[in-house]
Amino acid sequence: MKVLLIEDEPNTVAYLRQGLAENGYVVDAEGSAELGLRMAARGVYDLVVLDINLPDRSGWWVLKELRGADCRTPVLCLTCCGDVEDRVQGLDLGADDYLTKPFAFSELVARIRSVLRRGAERQPDVIRVADLEVHLTRRQVVRAGGRVRDFRPKEFALLALLARRAGEVLSRTTIVEHVWNADFDFETNAVDVQIKRLREKVDDPFERKLIHTVRGVGYVLEDRG
C-alpha cells in the first residue's frame, strides 16, 4: 500500500515515515497543502494521512478540493483539535477517519487498516494466481500449498502489486510509482533487482513460472500454463 503523508512538522514526518515503512507501507511526504493536493490528485495513493494545521492552507481545504474533484482516495485526518465540531466538519467534508494529536502509533496503524478495509474498491485479502496465494493482511505468500520464505517489505509490495494486477503488463515507471517513494533514482536498476529476488523465491523452486518479462515494456504476473 502507498500512503501520502501531508504534514509539515519534520519530527512527526520522520517518525511516521519510519513507522509506516516498518509496517510495510510506501510513504511519500509533503509539507504544504498546495503541493500535497497536487500529489494526492495523481491517484496513485491508497490512502492520504492529512494534517489539518498546514502552513499555507488548511487541511480542510485539501479535503474539500479532493472530494470536489471526485477523488475517492481514503483520507485520515490528523489534528490537534479534538472538538466535536471539528470532527463533524472533517467527516462532512469527506474524511474517512479522524485522529487527534497526540496519538499512539499503534492506533494510527489500526485506523489505517480499518479505513483501507472499508474502502469501496478494496481488493480481496487473499489474491490467487494459479497455485500462488498472496495474503495481504498477514503479509504471507503460499506457493503450491507451502509457505514461501519471508519477504522484505519492497519484495512483498512488488509482488502484491503484480498480483493485484495479474495479467496486466506493468512498466518499470508504473512499478516505481506504486512501490517506491518520490525519492527514487530512476538511474538505478532497483526494479530489476527486486524482480530477480522475487523470482528466486516465487518461481525458481517450481516448474511453472508466473513472473514474466515483456521485453521493452515491463513485467507481468500470470499463469501461462
mmCIF file with all atom_site columns, C-alpha atoms in Angstrom:
data_model
loop_
_atom_site.group_PDB
_atom_site.id
_atom_site.type_symbol
_atom_site.label_atom_id
_atom_site.label_alt_id
_atom_site.label_comp_id
_atom_site.label_asym_id
_atom_site.label_entity_id
_atom_site.label_seq_id
_atom_site.pdbx_PDB_ins_code
_atom_site.Cartn_x
_atom_site.Cartn_y
_atom_site.Cartn_z
_atom_site.occupancy
_atom_site.B_iso_or_equiv
_atom_site.pdbx_formal_charge
_atom_site.auth_seq_id
_atom_site.auth_comp_id
_atom_site.auth_asym_id
_atom_site.auth_atom_id
_atom_site.pdbx_PDB_model_num
ATOM 1   C CA . MET A 1 1   ? 0.000   0.000   0.000   1.00 0.00 ? 1   MET A CA 1
ATOM 2   C CA . LYS A 1 2   ? 1.201   3.508   -0.825  1.00 0.00 ? 2   LYS A CA 1
ATOM 3   C CA . VAL A 1 3   ? 0.490   6.354   1.601   1.00 0.00 ? 3   VAL A CA 1
ATOM 4   C CA . LEU A 1 4   ? 0.751   10.116  1.100   1.00 0.00 ? 4   LEU A CA 1
ATOM 5   C CA . LEU A 1 5   ? 1.528   11.977  4.320   1.00 0.00 ? 5   LEU A CA 1
ATOM 6   C CA . ILE A 1 6   ? 0.642   15.695  4.207   1.00 0.00 ? 6   ILE A CA 1
ATOM 7   C CA . GLU A 1 7   ? 2.297   17.041  7.346   1.00 0.00 ? 7   GLU A CA 1
ATOM 8   C CA . ASP A 1 8   ? 4.621   19.998  7.928   1.00 0.00 ? 8   ASP A CA 1
ATOM 9   C CA . GLU A 1 9   ? 6.244   19.095  11.267  1.00 0.00 ? 9   GLU A CA 1
ATOM 10  C CA . PRO A 1 10  ? 9.628   17.480  10.416  1.00 0.00 ? 10  PRO A CA 1
ATOM 11  C CA . ASN A 1 11  ? 9.885   15.295  13.537  1.00 0.00 ? 11  ASN A CA 1
ATOM 12  C CA . THR A 1 12  ? 6.365   13.973  13.021  1.00 0.00 ? 12  THR A CA 1
ATOM 13  C CA . VAL A 1 13  ? 7.112   13.270  9.363   1.00 0.00 ? 13  VAL A CA 1
ATOM 14  C CA . ALA A 1 14  ? 10.300  11.354  10.206  1.00 0.00 ? 14  ALA A CA 1
ATOM 15  C CA . TYR A 1 15  ? 8.559   9.367   12.948  1.00 0.00 ? 15  TYR A CA 1
ATOM 16  C CA . LEU A 1 16  ? 5.569   8.426   10.801  1.00 0.00 ? 16  LEU A CA 1
ATOM 17  C CA . ARG A 1 17  ? 7.620   7.642   7.698   1.00 0.00 ? 17  ARG A CA 1
ATOM 18  C CA . GLN A 1 18  ? 9.831   5.234   9.593   1.00 0.00 ? 18  GLN A CA 1
ATOM 19  C CA . GLY A 1 19  ? 6.969   3.600   11.485  1.00 0.00 ? 19  GLY A CA 1
ATOM 20  C CA . LEU A 1 20  ? 4.760   3.185   8.435   1.00 0.00 ? 20  LEU A CA 1
ATOM 21  C CA . ALA A 1 21  ? 7.663   1.843   6.369   1.00 0.00 ? 21  ALA A CA 1
ATOM 22  C CA . GLU A 1 22  ? 8.341   -0.743  9.087   1.00 0.00 ? 22  GLU A CA 1
ATOM 23  C CA . ASN A 1 23  ? 4.700   -1.812  8.731   1.00 0.00 ? 23  ASN A CA 1
ATOM 24  C CA . GLY A 1 24  ? 5.087   -2.371  5.003   1.00 0.00 ? 24  GLY A CA 1
ATOM 25  C CA . TYR A 1 25  ? 3.765   0.931   3.631   1.00 0.00 ? 25  TYR A CA 1
ATOM 26  C CA . VAL A 1 26  ? 5.478   3.015   0.956   1.00 0.00 ? 26  VAL A CA 1
ATOM 27  C CA . VAL A 1 27  ? 5.341   6.644   2.106   1.00 0.00 ? 27  VAL A CA 1
ATOM 28  C CA . ASP A 1 28  ? 5.636   9.970   0.293   1.00 0.00 ? 28  ASP A CA 1
ATOM 29  C CA . ALA A 1 29  ? 5.512   13.130  2.385   1.00 0.00 ? 29  ALA A CA 1
ATOM 30  C CA . GLU A 1 30  ? 4.698   16.748  1.581   1.00 0.00 ? 30  GLU A CA 1
ATOM 31  C CA . GLY A 1 31  ? 4.605   19.695  3.966   1.00 0.00 ? 31  GLY A CA 1
ATOM 32  C CA . SER A 1 32  ? 2.256   22.117  2.205   1.00 0.00 ? 32  SER A CA 1
ATOM 33  C CA . ALA A 1 33  ? -1.422  21.967  1.342   1.00 0.00 ? 33  ALA A CA 1
ATOM 34  C CA . GLU A 1 34  ? -0.948  23.138  -2.242  1.00 0.00 ? 34  GLU A CA 1
ATOM 35  C CA . LEU A 1 35  ? 1.735   20.590  -3.142  1.00 0.00 ? 35  LEU A CA 1
ATOM 36  C CA . GLY A 1 36  ? 0.055   17.865  -1.106  1.00 0.00 ? 36  GLY A CA 1
ATOM 37  C CA . LEU A 1 37  ? -3.148  18.364  -3.087  1.00 0.00 ? 37  LEU A CA 1
ATOM 38  C CA . ARG A 1 38  ? -1.281  18.046  -6.375  1.00 0.00 ? 38  ARG A CA 1
ATOM 39  C CA . MET A 1 39  ? 0.330   14.799  -5.258  1.00 0.00 ? 39  MET A CA 1
ATOM 40  C CA . ALA A 1 40  ? -2.925  13.353  -3.896  1.00 0.00 ? 40  ALA A CA 1
ATOM 41  C CA . ALA A 1 41  ? -4.769  14.207  -7.112  1.00 0.00 ? 41  ALA A CA 1
ATOM 42  C CA . ARG A 1 42  ? -2.411  11.944  -9.089  1.00 0.00 ? 42  ARG A CA 1
ATOM 43  C CA . GLY A 1 43  ? -4.448  9.000   -7.857  1.00 0.00 ? 43  GLY A CA 1
ATOM 44  C CA . VAL A 1 44  ? -1.543  6.640   -7.154  1.00 0.00 ? 44  VAL A CA 1
ATOM 45  C CA . TYR A 1 45  ? -2.048  6.526   -3.373  1.00 0.00 ? 45  TYR A CA 1
ATOM 46  C CA . ASP A 1 46  ? -4.109  4.027   -1.421  1.00 0.00 ? 46  ASP A CA 1
ATOM 47  C CA . LEU A 1 47  ? -4.503  6.460   1.486   1.00 0.00 ? 47  LEU A CA 1
ATOM 48  C CA . VAL A 1 48  ? -3.832  10.099  2.412   1.00 0.00 ? 48  VAL A CA 1
ATOM 49  C CA . VAL A 1 49  ? -2.892  10.941  6.010   1.00 0.00 ? 49  VAL A CA 1
ATOM 50  C CA . LEU A 1 50  ? -3.724  14.632  6.243   1.00 0.00 ? 50  LEU A CA 1
ATOM 51  C CA . ASP A 1 51  ? -2.689  17.122  8.912   1.00 0.00 ? 51  ASP A CA 1
ATOM 52  C CA . ILE A 1 52  ? -5.221  19.926  9.326   1.00 0.00 ? 52  ILE A CA 1
ATOM 53  C CA . ASN A 1 53  ? -2.890  22.713  10.507  1.00 0.00 ? 53  ASN A CA 1
ATOM 54  C CA . LEU A 1 54  ? -0.678  23.324  7.483   1.00 0.00 ? 54  LEU A CA 1
ATOM 55  C CA . PRO A 1 55  ? 1.405   26.472  6.821   1.00 0.00 ? 55  PRO A CA 1
ATOM 56  C CA . ASP A 1 56  ? -0.227  27.662  3.587   1.00 0.00 ? 56  ASP A CA 1
ATOM 57  C CA . ARG A 1 57  ? -3.808  26.399  3.670   1.00 0.00 ? 57  ARG A CA 1
ATOM 58  C CA . SER A 1 58  ? -5.961  24.287  5.959   1.00 0.00 ? 58  SER A CA 1
ATOM 59  C CA . GLY A 1 59  ? -6.185  20.547  5.571   1.00 0.00 ? 59  GLY A CA 1
ATOM 60  C CA . TRP A 1 60  ? -9.932  21.084  5.291   1.00 0.00 ? 60  TRP A CA 1
ATOM 61  C CA . TRP A 1 61  ? -9.241  22.943  2.048   1.00 0.00 ? 61  TRP A CA 1
ATOM 62  C CA . VAL A 1 62  ? -7.230  19.994  0.729   1.00 0.00 ? 62  VAL A CA 1
ATOM 63  C CA . LEU A 1 63  ? -10.025 17.598  1.633   1.00 0.00 ? 63  LEU A CA 1
ATOM 64  C CA . LYS A 1 64  ? -12.709 19.792  0.068   1.00 0.00 ? 64  LYS A CA 1
ATOM 65  C CA . GLU A 1 65  ? -10.716 20.163  -3.157  1.00 0.00 ? 65  GLU A CA 1
ATOM 66  C CA . LEU A 1 66  ? -10.056 16.427  -3.389  1.00 0.00 ? 66  LEU A CA 1
ATOM 67  C CA . ARG A 1 67  ? -13.669 15.477  -2.933  1.00 0.00 ? 67  ARG A CA 1
ATOM 68  C CA . GLY A 1 68  ? -14.784 18.275  -5.236  1.00 0.00 ? 68  GLY A CA 1
ATOM 69  C CA . ALA A 1 69  ? -12.577 16.774  -7.940  1.00 0.00 ? 69  ALA A CA 1
ATOM 70  C CA . ASP A 1 70  ? -14.208 13.382  -7.287  1.00 0.00 ? 70  ASP A CA 1
ATOM 71  C CA . CYS A 1 71  ? -11.010 11.897  -5.851  1.00 0.00 ? 71  CYS A CA 1
ATOM 72  C CA . ARG A 1 72  ? -12.184 8.932   -3.772  1.00 0.00 ? 72  ARG A CA 1
ATOM 73  C CA . THR A 1 73  ? -8.828  8.117   -2.171  1.00 0.00 ? 73  THR A CA 1
ATOM 74  C CA . PRO A 1 74  ? -9.445  7.445   1.548   1.00 0.00 ? 74  PRO A CA 1
ATOM 75  C CA . VAL A 1 75  ? -8.333  10.290  3.840   1.00 0.00 ? 75  VAL A CA 1
ATOM 76  C CA . LEU A 1 76  ? -7.418  10.001  7.511   1.00 0.00 ? 76  LEU A CA 1
ATOM 77  C CA . CYS A 1 77  ? -7.214  13.433  9.176   1.00 0.00 ? 77  CYS A CA 1
ATOM 78  C CA . LEU A 1 78  ? -4.729  14.275  11.935  1.00 0.00 ? 78  LEU A CA 1
ATOM 79  C CA . THR A 1 79  ? -5.293  17.350  14.069  1.00 0.00 ? 79  THR A CA 1
ATOM 80  C CA . CYS A 1 80  ? -4.715  18.907  17.461  1.00 0.00 ? 80  CYS A CA 1
ATOM 81  C CA . CYS A 1 81  ? -8.363  19.969  17.532  1.00 0.00 ? 81  CYS A CA 1
ATOM 82  C CA . GLY A 1 82  ? -10.489 17.352  19.232  1.00 0.00 ? 82  GLY A CA 1
ATOM 83  C CA . ASP A 1 83  ? -13.762 19.284  19.430  1.00 0.00 ? 83  ASP A CA 1
ATOM 84  C CA . VAL A 1 84  ? -16.888 17.567  18.196  1.00 0.00 ? 84  VAL A CA 1
ATOM 85  C CA . GLU A 1 85  ? -17.454 20.398  15.707  1.00 0.00 ? 85  GLU A CA 1
ATOM 86  C CA . ASP A 1 86  ? -14.060 19.757  14.107  1.00 0.00 ? 86  ASP A CA 1
ATOM 87  C CA . ARG A 1 87  ? -14.678 16.026  13.797  1.00 0.00 ? 87  ARG A CA 1
ATOM 88  C CA . VAL A 1 88  ? -18.099 16.650  12.289  1.00 0.00 ? 88  VAL A CA 1
ATOM 89  C CA . GLN A 1 89  ? -16.622 19.135  9.809   1.00 0.00 ? 89  GLN A CA 1
ATOM 90  C CA . GLY A 1 90  ? -13.984 16.655  8.695   1.00 0.00 ? 90  GLY A CA 1
ATOM 91  C CA . LEU A 1 91  ? -16.458 13.834  8.229   1.00 0.00 ? 91  LEU A CA 1
ATOM 92  C CA . ASP A 1 92  ? -18.914 16.114  6.421   1.00 0.00 ? 92  ASP A CA 1
ATOM 93  C CA . LEU A 1 93  ? -16.171 17.159  4.014   1.00 0.00 ? 93  LEU A CA 1
ATOM 94  C CA . GLY A 1 94  ? -15.467 13.526  3.168   1.00 0.00 ? 94  GLY A CA 1
ATOM 95  C CA . ALA A 1 95  ? -12.828 12.323  5.617   1.00 0.00 ? 95  ALA A CA 1
ATOM 96  C CA . ASP A 1 96  ? -12.860 8.578   6.230   1.00 0.00 ? 96  ASP A CA 1
ATOM 97  C CA . ASP A 1 97  ? -11.487 8.822   9.767   1.00 0.00 ? 97  ASP A CA 1
ATOM 98  C CA . TYR A 1 98  ? -10.195 11.380  12.249  1.00 0.00 ? 98  TYR A CA 1
ATOM 99  C CA . LEU A 1 99  ? -7.406  11.053  14.817  1.00 0.00 ? 99  LEU A CA 1
ATOM 100 C CA . THR A 1 100 ? -6.491  13.659  17.417  1.00 0.00 ? 100 THR A CA 1
ATOM 101 C CA . LYS A 1 101 ? -2.880  14.506  18.277  1.00 0.00 ? 101 LYS A CA 1
ATOM 102 C CA . PRO A 1 102 ? -1.086  13.294  20.306  1.00 0.00 ? 102 PRO A CA 1
ATOM 103 C CA . PHE A 1 103 ? -1.879  9.718   19.362  1.00 0.00 ? 103 PHE A CA 1
ATOM 104 C CA . ALA A 1 104 ? -0.427  6.257   19.828  1.00 0.00 ? 104 ALA A CA 1
ATOM 105 C CA . PHE A 1 105 ? 1.272   4.979   16.687  1.00 0.00 ? 105 PHE A CA 1
ATOM 106 C CA . SER A 1 106 ? -0.381  1.575   17.127  1.00 0.00 ? 106 SER A CA 1
ATOM 107 C CA . GLU A 1 107 ? -3.786  3.279   16.988  1.00 0.00 ? 107 GLU A CA 1
ATOM 108 C CA . LEU A 1 108 ? -2.846  5.128   13.806  1.00 0.00 ? 108 LEU A CA 1
ATOM 109 C CA . VAL A 1 109 ? -1.834  1.875   12.118  1.00 0.00 ? 109 VAL A CA 1
ATOM 110 C CA . ALA A 1 110 ? -5.041  0.187   13.291  1.00 0.00 ? 110 ALA A CA 1
ATOM 111 C CA . ARG A 1 111 ? -7.128  3.049   11.925  1.00 0.00 ? 111 ARG A CA 1
ATOM 112 C CA . ILE A 1 112 ? -5.279  2.959   8.608   1.00 0.00 ? 112 ILE A CA 1
ATOM 113 C CA . ARG A 1 113 ? -6.024  -0.741  8.277   1.00 0.00 ? 113 ARG A CA 1
ATOM 114 C CA . SER A 1 114 ? -9.650  -0.125  9.180   1.00 0.00 ? 114 SER A CA 1
ATOM 115 C CA . VAL A 1 115 ? -10.023 2.646   6.605   1.00 0.00 ? 115 VAL A CA 1
ATOM 116 C CA . LEU A 1 116 ? -8.450  0.503   3.893   1.00 0.00 ? 116 LEU A CA 1
ATOM 117 C CA . ARG A 1 117 ? -10.725 -2.413  4.795   1.00 0.00 ? 117 ARG A CA 1
ATOM 118 C CA . ARG A 1 118 ? -13.774 -0.196  4.429   1.00 0.00 ? 118 ARG A CA 1
ATOM 119 C CA . GLY A 1 119 ? -12.710 1.110   1.041   1.00 0.00 ? 119 GLY A CA 1
ATOM 120 C CA . ALA A 1 120 ? -15.334 0.533   -1.618  1.00 0.00 ? 120 ALA A CA 1
ATOM 121 C CA . GLU A 1 121 ? -12.750 -0.758  -4.073  1.00 0.00 ? 121 GLU A CA 1
ATOM 122 C CA . ARG A 1 122 ? -10.857 -2.889  -1.595  1.00 0.00 ? 122 ARG A CA 1
ATOM 123 C CA . GLN A 1 123 ? -9.166  -5.923  -3.058  1.00 0.00 ? 123 GLN A CA 1
ATOM 124 C CA . PRO A 1 124 ? -9.746  -9.375  -1.544  1.00 0.00 ? 124 PRO A CA 1
ATOM 125 C CA . ASP A 1 125 ? -7.471  -10.125 1.379   1.00 0.00 ? 125 ASP A CA 1
ATOM 126 C CA . VAL A 1 126 ? -6.072  -13.168 -0.431  1.00 0.00 ? 126 VAL A CA 1
ATOM 127 C CA . ILE A 1 127 ? -5.157  -12.933 -4.112  1.00 0.00 ? 127 ILE A CA 1
ATOM 128 C CA . ARG A 1 128 ? -4.752  -16.205 -6.011  1.00 0.00 ? 128 ARG A CA 1
ATOM 129 C CA . VAL A 1 129 ? -2.958  -16.697 -9.302  1.00 0.00 ? 129 VAL A CA 1
ATOM 130 C CA . ALA A 1 130 ? -2.614  -20.353 -10.315 1.00 0.00 ? 130 ALA A CA 1
ATOM 131 C CA . ASP A 1 131 ? -1.084  -22.076 -7.251  1.00 0.00 ? 131 ASP A CA 1
ATOM 132 C CA . LEU A 1 132 ? 0.205   -18.791 -5.786  1.00 0.00 ? 132 LEU A CA 1
ATOM 133 C CA . GLU A 1 133 ? -1.560  -17.141 -2.845  1.00 0.00 ? 133 GLU A CA 1
ATOM 134 C CA . VAL A 1 134 ? -0.675  -13.639 -1.623  1.00 0.00 ? 134 VAL A CA 1
ATOM 135 C CA . HIS A 1 135 ? -2.117  -12.936 1.847   1.00 0.00 ? 135 HIS A CA 1
ATOM 136 C CA . LEU A 1 136 ? -2.185  -9.144  2.074   1.00 0.00 ? 136 LEU A CA 1
ATOM 137 C CA . THR A 1 137 ? -3.015  -8.657  5.752   1.00 0.00 ? 137 THR A CA 1
ATOM 138 C CA . ARG A 1 138 ? -0.766  -11.404 7.097   1.00 0.00 ? 138 ARG A CA 1
ATOM 139 C CA . ARG A 1 139 ? 1.909   -10.486 4.547   1.00 0.00 ? 139 ARG A CA 1
ATOM 140 C CA . GLN A 1 140 ? 2.473   -14.127 3.695   1.00 0.00 ? 140 GLN A CA 1
ATOM 141 C CA . VAL A 1 141 ? 2.987   -15.921 0.395   1.00 0.00 ? 141 VAL A CA 1
ATOM 142 C CA . VAL A 1 142 ? 1.994   -19.505 -0.328  1.00 0.00 ? 142 VAL A CA 1
ATOM 143 C CA . ARG A 1 143 ? 3.018   -21.429 -3.435  1.00 0.00 ? 143 ARG A CA 1
ATOM 144 C CA . ALA A 1 144 ? 1.745   -24.934 -4.225  1.00 0.00 ? 144 ALA A CA 1
ATOM 145 C CA . GLY A 1 145 ? 0.337   -25.323 -0.718  1.00 0.00 ? 145 GLY A CA 1
ATOM 146 C CA . GLY A 1 146 ? 3.544   -24.458 1.109   1.00 0.00 ? 146 GLY A CA 1
ATOM 147 C CA . ARG A 1 147 ? 4.562   -21.138 2.648   1.00 0.00 ? 147 ARG A CA 1
ATOM 148 C CA . VAL A 1 148 ? 7.318   -19.357 0.761   1.00 0.00 ? 148 VAL A CA 1
ATOM 149 C CA . ARG A 1 149 ? 10.123  -17.914 2.871   1.00 0.00 ? 149 ARG A CA 1
ATOM 150 C CA . ASP A 1 150 ? 9.834   -14.410 4.309   1.00 0.00 ? 150 ASP A CA 1
ATOM 151 C CA . PHE A 1 151 ? 9.826   -11.359 2.090   1.00 0.00 ? 151 PHE A CA 1
ATOM 152 C CA . ARG A 1 152 ? 11.449  -7.985  2.559   1.00 0.00 ? 152 ARG A CA 1
ATOM 153 C CA . PRO A 1 153 ? 8.986   -5.037  2.523   1.00 0.00 ? 153 PRO A CA 1
ATOM 154 C CA . LYS A 1 154 ? 9.810   -3.956  -1.048  1.00 0.00 ? 154 LYS A CA 1
ATOM 155 C CA . GLU A 1 155 ? 9.655   -7.534  -2.315  1.00 0.00 ? 155 GLU A CA 1
ATOM 156 C CA . PHE A 1 156 ? 6.222   -8.053  -0.815  1.00 0.00 ? 156 PHE A CA 1
ATOM 157 C CA . ALA A 1 157 ? 4.941   -4.678  -2.029  1.00 0.00 ? 157 ALA A CA 1
ATOM 158 C CA . LEU A 1 158 ? 6.077   -5.515  -5.565  1.00 0.00 ? 158 LEU A CA 1
ATOM 159 C CA . LEU A 1 159 ? 4.552   -8.990  -5.508  1.00 0.00 ? 159 LEU A CA 1
ATOM 160 C CA . ALA A 1 160 ? 1.274   -7.611  -4.128  1.00 0.00 ? 160 ALA A CA 1
ATOM 161 C CA . LEU A 1 161 ? 1.138   -5.048  -6.938  1.00 0.00 ? 161 LEU A CA 1
ATOM 162 C CA . LEU A 1 162 ? 1.798   -7.678  -9.601  1.00 0.00 ? 162 LEU A CA 1
ATOM 163 C CA . ALA A 1 163 ? -0.820  -9.973  -8.046  1.00 0.00 ? 163 ALA A CA 1
ATOM 164 C CA . ARG A 1 164 ? -3.485  -7.266  -7.813  1.00 0.00 ? 164 ARG A CA 1
ATOM 165 C CA . ARG A 1 165 ? -2.974  -6.527  -11.482 1.00 0.00 ? 165 ARG A CA 1
ATOM 166 C CA . ALA A 1 166 ? -2.324  -10.076 -12.640 1.00 0.00 ? 166 ALA A CA 1
ATOM 167 C CA . GLY A 1 167 ? -2.350  -10.425 -16.413 1.00 0.00 ? 167 GLY A CA 1
ATOM 168 C CA . GLU A 1 168 ? -1.507  -6.744  -16.930 1.00 0.00 ? 168 GLU A CA 1
ATOM 169 C CA . VAL A 1 169 ? 1.956   -5.814  -18.141 1.00 0.00 ? 169 VAL A CA 1
ATOM 170 C CA . LEU A 1 170 ? 3.360   -3.178  -15.783 1.00 0.00 ? 170 LEU A CA 1
ATOM 171 C CA . SER A 1 171 ? 6.090   -0.836  -16.955 1.00 0.00 ? 171 SER A CA 1
ATOM 172 C CA . ARG A 1 172 ? 9.030   -0.018  -14.711 1.00 0.00 ? 172 ARG A CA 1
ATOM 173 C CA . THR A 1 173 ? 7.648   3.505   -14.328 1.00 0.00 ? 173 THR A CA 1
ATOM 174 C CA . THR A 1 174 ? 4.303   2.171   -13.120 1.00 0.00 ? 174 THR A CA 1
ATOM 175 C CA . ILE A 1 175 ? 6.016   -0.178  -10.694 1.00 0.00 ? 175 ILE A CA 1
ATOM 176 C CA . VAL A 1 176 ? 8.186   2.614   -9.290  1.00 0.00 ? 176 VAL A CA 1
ATOM 177 C CA . GLU A 1 177 ? 5.174   4.906   -8.899  1.00 0.00 ? 177 GLU A CA 1
ATOM 178 C CA . HIS A 1 178 ? 3.367   2.356   -6.731  1.00 0.00 ? 178 HIS A CA 1
ATOM 179 C CA . VAL A 1 179 ? 6.195   0.637   -4.842  1.00 0.00 ? 179 VAL A CA 1
ATOM 180 C CA . TRP A 1 180 ? 8.865   3.297   -4.275  1.00 0.00 ? 180 TRP A CA 1
ATOM 181 C CA . ASN A 1 181 ? 8.591   6.780   -2.852  1.00 0.00 ? 181 ASN A CA 1
ATOM 182 C CA . ALA A 1 182 ? 9.201   10.074  -4.652  1.00 0.00 ? 182 ALA A CA 1
ATOM 183 C CA . ASP A 1 183 ? 12.940  9.949   -3.892  1.00 0.00 ? 183 ASP A CA 1
ATOM 184 C CA . PHE A 1 184 ? 13.514  7.005   -6.225  1.00 0.00 ? 184 PHE A CA 1
ATOM 185 C CA . ASP A 1 185 ? 16.549  7.310   -8.505  1.00 0.00 ? 185 ASP A CA 1
ATOM 186 C CA . PHE A 1 186 ? 15.457  6.209   -11.976 1.00 0.00 ? 186 PHE A CA 1
ATOM 187 C CA . GLU A 1 187 ? 19.085  5.675   -12.947 1.00 0.00 ? 187 GLU A CA 1
ATOM 188 C CA . THR A 1 188 ? 19.275  2.588   -10.725 1.00 0.00 ? 188 THR A CA 1
ATOM 189 C CA . ASN A 1 189 ? 18.263  -0.961  -11.629 1.00 0.00 ? 189 ASN A CA 1
ATOM 190 C CA . ALA A 1 190 ? 16.334  -1.442  -8.366  1.00 0.00 ? 190 ALA A CA 1
ATOM 191 C CA . VAL A 1 191 ? 13.203  -2.739  -10.115 1.00 0.00 ? 191 VAL A CA 1
ATOM 192 C CA . ASP A 1 192 ? 15.126  -5.454  -11.950 1.00 0.00 ? 192 ASP A CA 1
ATOM 193 C CA . VAL A 1 193 ? 16.947  -6.419  -8.744  1.00 0.00 ? 193 VAL A CA 1
ATOM 194 C CA . GLN A 1 194 ? 13.662  -6.814  -6.856  1.00 0.00 ? 194 GLN A CA 1
ATOM 195 C CA . ILE A 1 195 ? 12.147  -8.836  -9.695  1.00 0.00 ? 195 ILE A CA 1
ATOM 196 C CA . LYS A 1 196 ? 15.169  -11.142 -9.616  1.00 0.00 ? 196 LYS A CA 1
ATOM 197 C CA . ARG A 1 197 ? 14.744  -11.645 -5.853  1.00 0.00 ? 197 ARG A CA 1
ATOM 198 C CA . LEU A 1 198 ? 11.041  -12.337 -6.288  1.00 0.00 ? 198 LEU A CA 1
ATOM 199 C CA . ARG A 1 199 ? 11.740  -14.969 -8.921  1.00 0.00 ? 199 ARG A CA 1
ATOM 200 C CA . GLU A 1 200 ? 14.258  -16.676 -6.660  1.00 0.00 ? 200 GLU A CA 1
ATOM 201 C CA . LYS A 1 201 ? 11.549  -17.143 -4.024  1.00 0.00 ? 201 LYS A CA 1
ATOM 202 C CA . VAL A 1 202 ? 8.343   -17.458 -6.041  1.00 0.00 ? 202 VAL A CA 1
ATOM 203 C CA . ASP A 1 203 ? 9.403   -19.098 -9.309  1.00 0.00 ? 203 ASP A CA 1
ATOM 204 C CA . ASP A 1 204 ? 12.822  -20.760 -9.188  1.00 0.00 ? 204 ASP A CA 1
ATOM 205 C CA . PRO A 1 205 ? 11.827  -23.668 -6.904  1.00 0.00 ? 205 PRO A CA 1
ATOM 206 C CA . PHE A 1 206 ? 8.847   -24.517 -9.152  1.00 0.00 ? 206 PHE A CA 1
ATOM 207 C CA . GLU A 1 207 ? 8.465   -25.834 -12.665 1.00 0.00 ? 207 GLU A CA 1
ATOM 208 C CA . ARG A 1 208 ? 5.645   -23.434 -13.574 1.00 0.00 ? 208 ARG A CA 1
ATOM 209 C CA . LYS A 1 209 ? 6.859   -19.832 -13.852 1.00 0.00 ? 209 LYS A CA 1
ATOM 210 C CA . LEU A 1 210 ? 4.481   -16.958 -13.064 1.00 0.00 ? 210 LEU A CA 1
ATOM 211 C CA . ILE A 1 211 ? 6.627   -13.806 -13.303 1.00 0.00 ? 211 ILE A CA 1
ATOM 212 C CA . HIS A 1 212 ? 7.381   -12.953 -16.919 1.00 0.00 ? 212 HIS A CA 1
ATOM 213 C CA . THR A 1 213 ? 9.406   -10.252 -18.659 1.00 0.00 ? 213 THR A CA 1
ATOM 214 C CA . VAL A 1 214 ? 7.837   -8.472  -21.618 1.00 0.00 ? 214 VAL A CA 1
ATOM 215 C CA . ARG A 1 215 ? 10.880  -7.174  -23.401 1.00 0.00 ? 215 ARG A CA 1
ATOM 216 C CA . GLY A 1 216 ? 10.931  -3.416  -23.815 1.00 0.00 ? 216 GLY A CA 1
ATOM 217 C CA . VAL A 1 217 ? 7.754   -2.982  -21.776 1.00 0.00 ? 217 VAL A CA 1
ATOM 218 C CA . GLY A 1 218 ? 7.945   -4.380  -18.245 1.00 0.00 ? 218 GLY A CA 1
ATOM 219 C CA . TYR A 1 219 ? 6.774   -7.329  -16.160 1.00 0.00 ? 219 TYR A CA 1
ATOM 220 C CA . VAL A 1 220 ? 3.605   -9.340  -15.711 1.00 0.00 ? 220 VAL A CA 1
ATOM 221 C CA . LEU A 1 221 ? 2.389   -11.969 -13.251 1.00 0.00 ? 221 LEU A CA 1
ATOM 222 C CA . GLU A 1 222 ? 0.249   -14.555 -14.978 1.00 0.00 ? 222 GLU A CA 1
ATOM 223 C CA . ASP A 1 223 ? -0.232  -18.269 -15.476 1.00 0.00 ? 223 ASP A CA 1
ATOM 224 C CA . ARG A 1 224 ? 0.812   -19.202 -18.996 1.00 0.00 ? 224 ARG A CA 1
ATOM 225 C CA . GLY A 1 225 ? 0.137   -22.873 -18.461 1.00 0.00 ? 225 GLY A CA 1
#
